[in-house]
Amino acid sequence: MTGYWRAKSSIQFLMEANILGNIRQGYATWACRGNRLVQERDFPIPFSLNSSTIRWYSLEVSASEQLNLIKQLRERTSAPIKHVKSALVDCKWDIDAAQKDLRKRGVVLASKKSSRTAAEGLLAAAQSDNRAVIIELNCETDFVARNDVFQHLALAVARTALSRAGPVQEVQEAFHFGSEYMQNMNVDLSHPKLSGETTVQSAITEVASMVGENVKLRRGIALSTLSHGVVCSYLHSCPQPGLGRIAGMLTIEAEDSNASLESLRKVGSSLAMHIVAAKPLFLSREHVSSEAIETERDILNSQAESSGKSQIAMEKMVEGRLRKYFEEVVLLEQKFVMNDGINIKSLLDDLSKEVGSSVKIGSFTRIEVGEGIQRIEASD
């Protein structure tokens, strides 16, 4: 009977101290002496309430539940498993807290990776009837370039660049811009694993932390036509619409505003494909710089002199090879890849007759992932 009243008195004391009311997920142990709590000797960091002491233990997370939480957080964030597990352990297996912790870690992880070479990646295109934009988003491996989150980011950045007011909408010549032009623009990332609307730079940092690689927005190119015409583009090695590794883009315009835009678009699409395949450097001979011509002529003269032929023969040889050079690098003089019986100038002449108006190419560009980036070769 005495034991009953002592137990009742102890429980009543705990209720009055509001200790039992504060217990949530977990359990507590204590020692009672009369109506006061006595500290256990082996407890290193006790929780004190006035002069009383309570000892707390958190619930253990089973191995199967740990695996389930790791799987859930990995699906939410796409972060590497080692980072997912580390965040969960640090946050005592609270998945929401761990997700926030991963996002905070992402800034540090991305900054550590930013010095590594990123020469892989994708081109992403977005366009309307009279303007188009292509951006290059780089990563370190083609494995990450196939990642759904990476591809979603590339397309979102391209759409943002297209909708941006300013030079992208107004230029007729190719407008080249770097990452600094876009890094503070807002981008809408409507993807379950990403954080919604944020800046371009923050989105890149977030994706870099997810995929565990250096991710960079390298550059972009915009074309626009202000006259009666269309902008056409073609992407090669295309994992999904709007993405690729090589791109060709051009504006094609007609003098008469009644000319069929559909006819222009049909030929323009074929020309964009031609640009990817034929790699032209200049639109016409007039666009070839005098320095480029002189450099090529010097090379051809040296080759002709080694042949041992007469001066007249060497001059004819140089002029013939110079014409061949123009046919290789000048778009209007190249053989059309889909019909090598005509060149691009003849193709435009035929199109002009079809639409009843003079047709011309306003500008063009060709871009390839990683071009100009020095790659670090793996040692044997």
Coordinates of C-alpha atoms in Angstrom, one line a residue:
M1 CA 0.0 0.0 0.0
T2 CA 2.9 2.3 0.9
G3 CA 4.4 1.6 -2.6
Y4 CA 1.1 2.5 -4.3
W5 CA 0.9 5.9 -2.6
R6 CA 4.6 6.6 -3.4
A7 CA 4.0 5.8 -7.1
K8 CA 0.8 7.9 -7.1
S9 CA 2.7 10.8 -5.4
S10 CA 5.5 10.6 -8.0
I11 CA 3.2 10.6 -11.0
Q12 CA 1.2 13.5 -9.5
F13 CA 4.5 15.5 -9.1
L14 CA 5.4 14.8 -12.8
M15 CA 2.1 16.0 -14.0
E16 CA 2.2 19.1 -11.9
A17 CA 5.7 19.8 -13.2
N18 CA 4.3 19.4 -16.7
I19 CA 7.0 16.9 -17.6
L20 CA 4.7 14.2 -18.9
G21 CA 2.9 16.7 -21.0
N22 CA 6.1 17.7 -22.8
I23 CA 6.9 14.2 -23.8
R24 CA 6.2 13.7 -27.6
Q25 CA 8.0 11.0 -29.6
G26 CA 10.3 9.3 -27.2
Y27 CA 10.3 8.1 -23.6
A28 CA 11.9 9.3 -20.4
T29 CA 13.4 7.5 -17.3
W30 CA 13.8 9.0 -13.9
A31 CA 14.4 8.0 -10.3
C32 CA 12.0 9.3 -7.6
R33 CA 12.8 9.9 -4.0
G34 CA 9.7 11.1 -2.3
N35 CA 8.3 13.9 -4.4
R36 CA 11.5 14.8 -6.1
L37 CA 13.5 13.5 -9.1
V38 CA 16.9 12.1 -8.5
Q39 CA 19.6 12.3 -11.3
E40 CA 21.0 9.1 -12.7
R41 CA 24.8 9.0 -12.2
D42 CA 25.6 7.6 -15.7
F43 CA 23.7 10.4 -17.7
P44 CA 26.3 12.8 -19.2
I45 CA 24.2 15.8 -20.1
P46 CA 21.0 15.9 -18.1
F47 CA 18.0 18.1 -18.8
S48 CA 17.3 20.1 -15.7
L49 CA 13.9 21.4 -14.5
N50 CA 14.5 23.6 -11.4
S51 CA 16.5 21.3 -9.2
S52 CA 15.1 18.1 -10.7
T53 CA 16.7 16.1 -13.5
I54 CA 15.1 14.1 -16.4
R55 CA 16.8 11.8 -18.9
W56 CA 15.6 11.6 -22.6
Y57 CA 16.1 9.0 -25.2
S58 CA 15.1 9.4 -28.9
L59 CA 13.3 6.6 -30.7
E60 CA 15.6 4.4 -32.7
V61 CA 15.1 4.4 -36.5
S62 CA 15.0 0.8 -37.8
A63 CA 17.3 -0.2 -40.7
S64 CA 14.4 -0.7 -43.1
E65 CA 13.0 2.7 -42.2
Q66 CA 16.5 4.3 -42.8
L67 CA 16.6 2.7 -46.3
N68 CA 13.1 4.0 -47.0
L69 CA 14.0 7.6 -45.9
I70 CA 17.2 7.5 -48.0
K71 CA 15.2 6.4 -51.0
Q72 CA 12.5 9.1 -50.5
L73 CA 15.0 11.9 -50.1
R74 CA 17.0 10.6 -53.1
E75 CA 13.8 10.7 -55.2
R76 CA 13.0 14.2 -53.9
T77 CA 16.4 15.8 -54.6
S78 CA 18.5 13.5 -56.9
A79 CA 21.4 14.2 -54.7
P80 CA 24.2 11.6 -54.4
I81 CA 23.4 8.8 -51.9
K82 CA 26.4 9.6 -49.6
H83 CA 25.1 13.2 -49.2
V84 CA 21.6 12.1 -48.7
K85 CA 22.5 9.7 -45.9
S86 CA 24.9 12.2 -44.3
A87 CA 22.1 14.9 -44.2
L88 CA 19.6 12.4 -42.7
V89 CA 22.0 11.3 -40.0
D90 CA 22.9 14.9 -39.1
C91 CA 19.2 15.8 -39.0
K92 CA 18.3 12.7 -36.9
W93 CA 16.4 11.2 -39.8
D94 CA 14.0 14.1 -40.2
I95 CA 13.5 14.0 -44.0
D96 CA 12.2 17.6 -44.3
A97 CA 15.1 19.0 -42.3
A98 CA 17.5 16.9 -44.3
Q99 CA 16.1 18.2 -47.6
K100 CA 16.7 21.8 -46.4
D101 CA 20.2 20.8 -45.2
L102 CA 21.0 19.4 -48.6
R103 CA 20.0 22.6 -50.3
K104 CA 22.3 24.6 -47.9
R105 CA 25.1 22.1 -48.6
G106 CA 24.6 22.5 -52.3
V107 CA 26.1 26.0 -52.3
V108 CA 29.3 24.7 -50.7
L109 CA 29.5 21.6 -52.9
A110 CA 28.9 23.6 -56.1
S111 CA 31.6 26.1 -55.2
K112 CA 34.1 23.2 -54.6
K113 CA 33.4 21.8 -58.0
S114 CA 33.4 25.1 -60.0
S115 CA 37.1 24.8 -60.9
R116 CA 36.6 21.4 -62.6
T117 CA 36.4 21.3 -66.4
A118 CA 32.8 21.1 -67.7
A119 CA 33.0 20.4 -71.4
E120 CA 30.0 18.1 -71.8
G121 CA 26.4 19.2 -71.7
L122 CA 23.6 20.2 -74.0
L123 CA 22.3 23.0 -76.2
A124 CA 18.7 24.1 -75.5
A125 CA 16.6 26.1 -78.0
A126 CA 13.5 28.2 -77.7
Q127 CA 11.9 30.1 -80.5
S128 CA 8.9 32.0 -81.8
D129 CA 8.1 33.0 -85.4
N130 CA 10.5 35.9 -85.5
R131 CA 13.2 35.2 -82.9
A132 CA 15.1 32.2 -81.4
V133 CA 17.6 31.6 -78.7
I134 CA 20.1 28.8 -78.1
I135 CA 22.0 28.4 -74.8
E136 CA 24.8 26.1 -73.9
L137 CA 24.6 24.4 -70.4
N138 CA 27.8 22.5 -69.5
C139 CA 28.5 19.6 -67.1
E140 CA 31.4 17.2 -66.7
T141 CA 30.1 14.0 -68.1
D142 CA 27.5 12.9 -70.8
F143 CA 25.9 10.8 -68.0
V144 CA 24.7 14.0 -66.3
A145 CA 23.7 15.5 -69.6
R146 CA 21.1 12.7 -69.9
N147 CA 19.7 13.5 -66.4
D148 CA 16.1 14.7 -66.4
V149 CA 16.7 17.5 -64.0
F150 CA 19.7 18.8 -66.0
Q151 CA 17.7 18.7 -69.2
H152 CA 14.7 20.5 -67.6
L153 CA 17.0 23.3 -66.4
A154 CA 18.5 23.8 -69.8
L155 CA 15.1 24.1 -71.5
A156 CA 13.9 26.5 -68.7
V157 CA 16.9 28.7 -69.1
A158 CA 16.4 28.9 -72.9
R159 CA 12.7 29.8 -72.5
T160 CA 13.7 32.5 -70.0
A161 CA 16.3 34.0 -72.5
L162 CA 13.6 34.0 -75.2
S163 CA 11.1 35.9 -73.1
R164 CA 13.6 38.4 -71.8
A165 CA 12.9 41.9 -73.1
G166 CA 15.8 43.8 -74.6
P167 CA 18.6 42.9 -77.1
V168 CA 17.3 39.3 -77.6
Q169 CA 14.1 40.6 -79.1
E170 CA 15.6 43.4 -81.2
V171 CA 18.8 42.2 -82.9
Q172 CA 18.9 41.1 -86.5
E173 CA 22.6 40.1 -86.3
A174 CA 23.5 37.3 -84.0
F175 CA 23.5 38.5 -80.4
H176 CA 26.1 36.6 -78.3
F177 CA 25.8 36.7 -74.5
G178 CA 27.6 35.1 -71.6
S179 CA 26.4 33.7 -68.3
E180 CA 26.6 37.1 -66.6
Y181 CA 23.8 38.3 -68.9
M182 CA 21.3 35.8 -67.4
Q183 CA 22.5 34.9 -63.9
N184 CA 20.2 37.3 -62.1
M185 CA 17.1 36.6 -64.3
N186 CA 14.2 34.8 -62.7
V187 CA 13.5 31.3 -64.0
D188 CA 10.5 29.1 -63.4
L189 CA 11.5 25.6 -62.6
S190 CA 8.2 23.7 -62.7
H191 CA 9.8 20.4 -61.7
P192 CA 9.0 18.3 -58.6
K193 CA 12.7 18.0 -57.6
L194 CA 13.5 21.7 -58.0
S195 CA 12.5 24.8 -55.9
G196 CA 10.1 26.6 -58.3
E197 CA 10.9 30.2 -59.2
T198 CA 14.4 31.4 -58.5
T199 CA 17.3 33.1 -60.2
V200 CA 19.2 31.3 -63.0
Q201 CA 22.4 31.2 -60.9
S202 CA 20.6 29.7 -57.9
A203 CA 19.0 27.1 -60.1
I204 CA 22.4 26.1 -61.6
T205 CA 23.9 25.8 -58.1
E206 CA 20.9 23.7 -56.9
V207 CA 21.2 21.3 -59.9
A208 CA 25.0 21.1 -59.4
S209 CA 24.5 19.9 -55.9
M210 CA 22.0 17.3 -57.0
V211 CA 24.1 15.8 -59.8
G212 CA 27.5 16.1 -58.0
E213 CA 29.2 17.8 -60.9
N214 CA 30.3 21.3 -62.0
V215 CA 27.4 22.8 -64.0
K216 CA 27.8 26.0 -65.9
L217 CA 25.8 28.2 -68.2
R218 CA 28.5 29.0 -70.7
R219 CA 26.9 31.2 -73.4
G220 CA 23.9 31.9 -75.5
I221 CA 23.1 33.2 -79.0
A222 CA 19.9 35.0 -80.2
L223 CA 18.7 35.7 -83.6
S224 CA 15.7 37.9 -84.6
T225 CA 14.2 39.2 -87.8
L226 CA 12.4 42.5 -87.9
S227 CA 11.3 42.3 -91.5
H228 CA 9.0 39.8 -93.3
G229 CA 10.7 36.5 -92.5
V230 CA 11.3 33.6 -90.1
V231 CA 13.9 32.2 -87.8
C232 CA 14.7 28.5 -88.3
S233 CA 16.8 26.2 -86.2
Y234 CA 17.9 22.6 -86.2
L235 CA 19.4 20.5 -83.3
H236 CA 21.5 17.4 -83.9
S237 CA 21.9 14.5 -81.5
C238 CA 18.6 15.4 -79.9
P239 CA 17.6 13.5 -76.7
Q240 CA 14.2 15.3 -76.6
P241 CA 12.6 18.3 -78.5
G242 CA 14.5 21.5 -78.0
L243 CA 17.8 19.8 -76.9
G244 CA 20.9 18.7 -78.8
R245 CA 24.7 18.8 -79.0
I246 CA 25.1 20.7 -82.3
A247 CA 22.8 23.5 -83.5
G248 CA 22.3 25.5 -86.7
M249 CA 20.2 28.6 -86.8
L250 CA 19.4 31.3 -89.4
T251 CA 17.0 34.1 -90.4
I252 CA 15.5 33.9 -93.9
E253 CA 13.7 37.0 -95.2
A254 CA 11.6 38.2 -98.2
E255 CA 11.3 41.7 -99.5
D256 CA 7.5 41.3 -100.3
S257 CA 5.4 41.2 -97.1
N258 CA 2.9 38.9 -99.1
A259 CA 5.5 36.2 -99.6
S260 CA 4.5 32.8 -98.0
L261 CA 6.2 32.4 -94.6
E262 CA 5.5 28.7 -94.7
S263 CA 7.6 28.4 -97.9
L264 CA 10.4 30.3 -96.2
R265 CA 10.1 28.1 -93.1
K266 CA 10.3 24.9 -95.1
V267 CA 13.5 25.9 -96.9
G268 CA 14.9 27.6 -93.8
S269 CA 14.6 24.3 -91.8
S270 CA 16.6 22.5 -94.5
L271 CA 19.2 25.2 -94.5
A272 CA 19.6 25.0 -90.7
M273 CA 20.3 21.3 -91.1
H274 CA 22.8 22.2 -93.9
I275 CA 24.6 24.6 -91.6
V276 CA 25.1 21.9 -89.0
A277 CA 26.5 19.4 -91.6
A278 CA 28.6 21.8 -93.8
K279 CA 30.0 24.1 -91.1
P280 CA 30.1 27.4 -93.0
L281 CA 32.2 30.2 -91.6
F282 CA 30.9 33.2 -93.7
L283 CA 27.6 34.1 -95.3
S284 CA 29.1 35.5 -98.6
R285 CA 32.5 36.3 -100.0
E286 CA 32.1 39.9 -98.9
H287 CA 32.0 38.7 -95.3
V288 CA 35.4 37.0 -95.6
S289 CA 38.0 39.2 -94.1
S290 CA 41.0 40.3 -96.1
E291 CA 43.3 38.8 -93.5
A292 CA 41.6 35.4 -93.9
I293 CA 42.0 35.6 -97.7
E294 CA 45.7 36.6 -97.5
T295 CA 46.5 33.9 -95.0
E296 CA 44.9 31.3 -97.3
R297 CA 46.6 32.7 -100.4
D298 CA 50.0 32.5 -98.7
I299 CA 49.4 28.8 -97.8
L300 CA 48.3 28.0 -101.3
N301 CA 51.3 29.9 -102.8
S302 CA 53.7 27.8 -100.7
Q303 CA 52.0 24.6 -101.8
A304 CA 52.2 25.7 -105.5
E305 CA 55.8 26.6 -105.3
S306 CA 56.7 23.1 -104.1
S307 CA 55.1 21.7 -107.2
G308 CA 57.9 22.9 -109.5
K309 CA 55.5 24.2 -112.2
S310 CA 55.7 27.4 -114.2
Q311 CA 54.6 30.8 -112.7
I312 CA 51.5 30.9 -114.9
A313 CA 50.5 27.4 -113.9
M314 CA 51.1 28.1 -110.2
E315 CA 48.9 31.3 -110.4
K316 CA 46.1 29.3 -112.0
M317 CA 46.5 26.6 -109.3
V318 CA 46.3 29.1 -106.5
E319 CA 43.2 30.8 -108.0
G320 CA 41.5 27.4 -108.5
R321 CA 42.2 26.3 -104.9
L322 CA 41.1 29.7 -103.6
R323 CA 37.7 29.2 -105.3
K324 CA 37.6 25.8 -103.7
Y325 CA 38.3 27.4 -100.3
F326 CA 35.3 29.8 -100.8
E327 CA 33.1 26.8 -101.7
E328 CA 34.0 25.2 -98.4
V329 CA 33.6 28.1 -96.0
V330 CA 31.1 30.5 -97.6
L331 CA 27.5 29.5 -97.1
L332 CA 26.1 30.9 -100.3
E333 CA 28.7 29.1 -102.4
Q334 CA 28.5 25.7 -100.6
K335 CA 26.9 22.7 -102.3
F336 CA 23.5 22.0 -100.8
V337 CA 23.9 18.8 -98.6
M338 CA 20.4 17.6 -99.7
N339 CA 21.1 18.1 -103.4
D340 CA 24.7 18.6 -104.3
G341 CA 23.7 19.6 -107.9
I342 CA 23.0 23.1 -106.7
N343 CA 24.6 25.6 -104.3
I344 CA 22.8 27.6 -101.6
K345 CA 22.7 30.7 -103.8
S346 CA 20.8 28.8 -106.5
L347 CA 18.5 27.3 -103.8
L348 CA 17.5 30.9 -102.7
D349 CA 17.0 31.9 -106.3
D350 CA 14.6 29.1 -106.8
L351 CA 12.8 30.0 -103.6
S352 CA 12.5 33.6 -104.8
K353 CA 10.7 32.5 -107.9
E354 CA 8.4 30.3 -105.9
V355 CA 7.2 33.1 -103.5
G356 CA 7.4 35.9 -106.1
S357 CA 9.9 38.0 -104.1
S358 CA 13.6 38.3 -103.5
V359 CA 14.7 36.1 -100.6
K360 CA 17.9 36.4 -98.6
I361 CA 19.6 34.9 -95.5
G362 CA 19.9 37.7 -92.9
S363 CA 22.3 35.9 -90.6
F364 CA 23.2 32.5 -89.4
T365 CA 25.2 30.7 -86.7
R366 CA 26.4 27.2 -85.8
I367 CA 27.2 26.2 -82.3
E368 CA 28.5 22.9 -80.8
V369 CA 28.8 21.7 -77.2
G370 CA 32.2 22.1 -75.7
E371 CA 33.9 23.7 -78.8
G372 CA 36.9 25.8 -77.7
I373 CA 37.0 24.2 -74.2
Q374 CA 40.4 22.5 -73.4
R375 CA 39.6 19.1 -72.2
I376 CA 41.7 17.3 -69.7
E377 CA 42.5 13.8 -71.0
A378 CA 42.5 11.0 -68.6
S379 CA 45.9 9.5 -68.0
D380 CA 46.5 5.9 -69.0

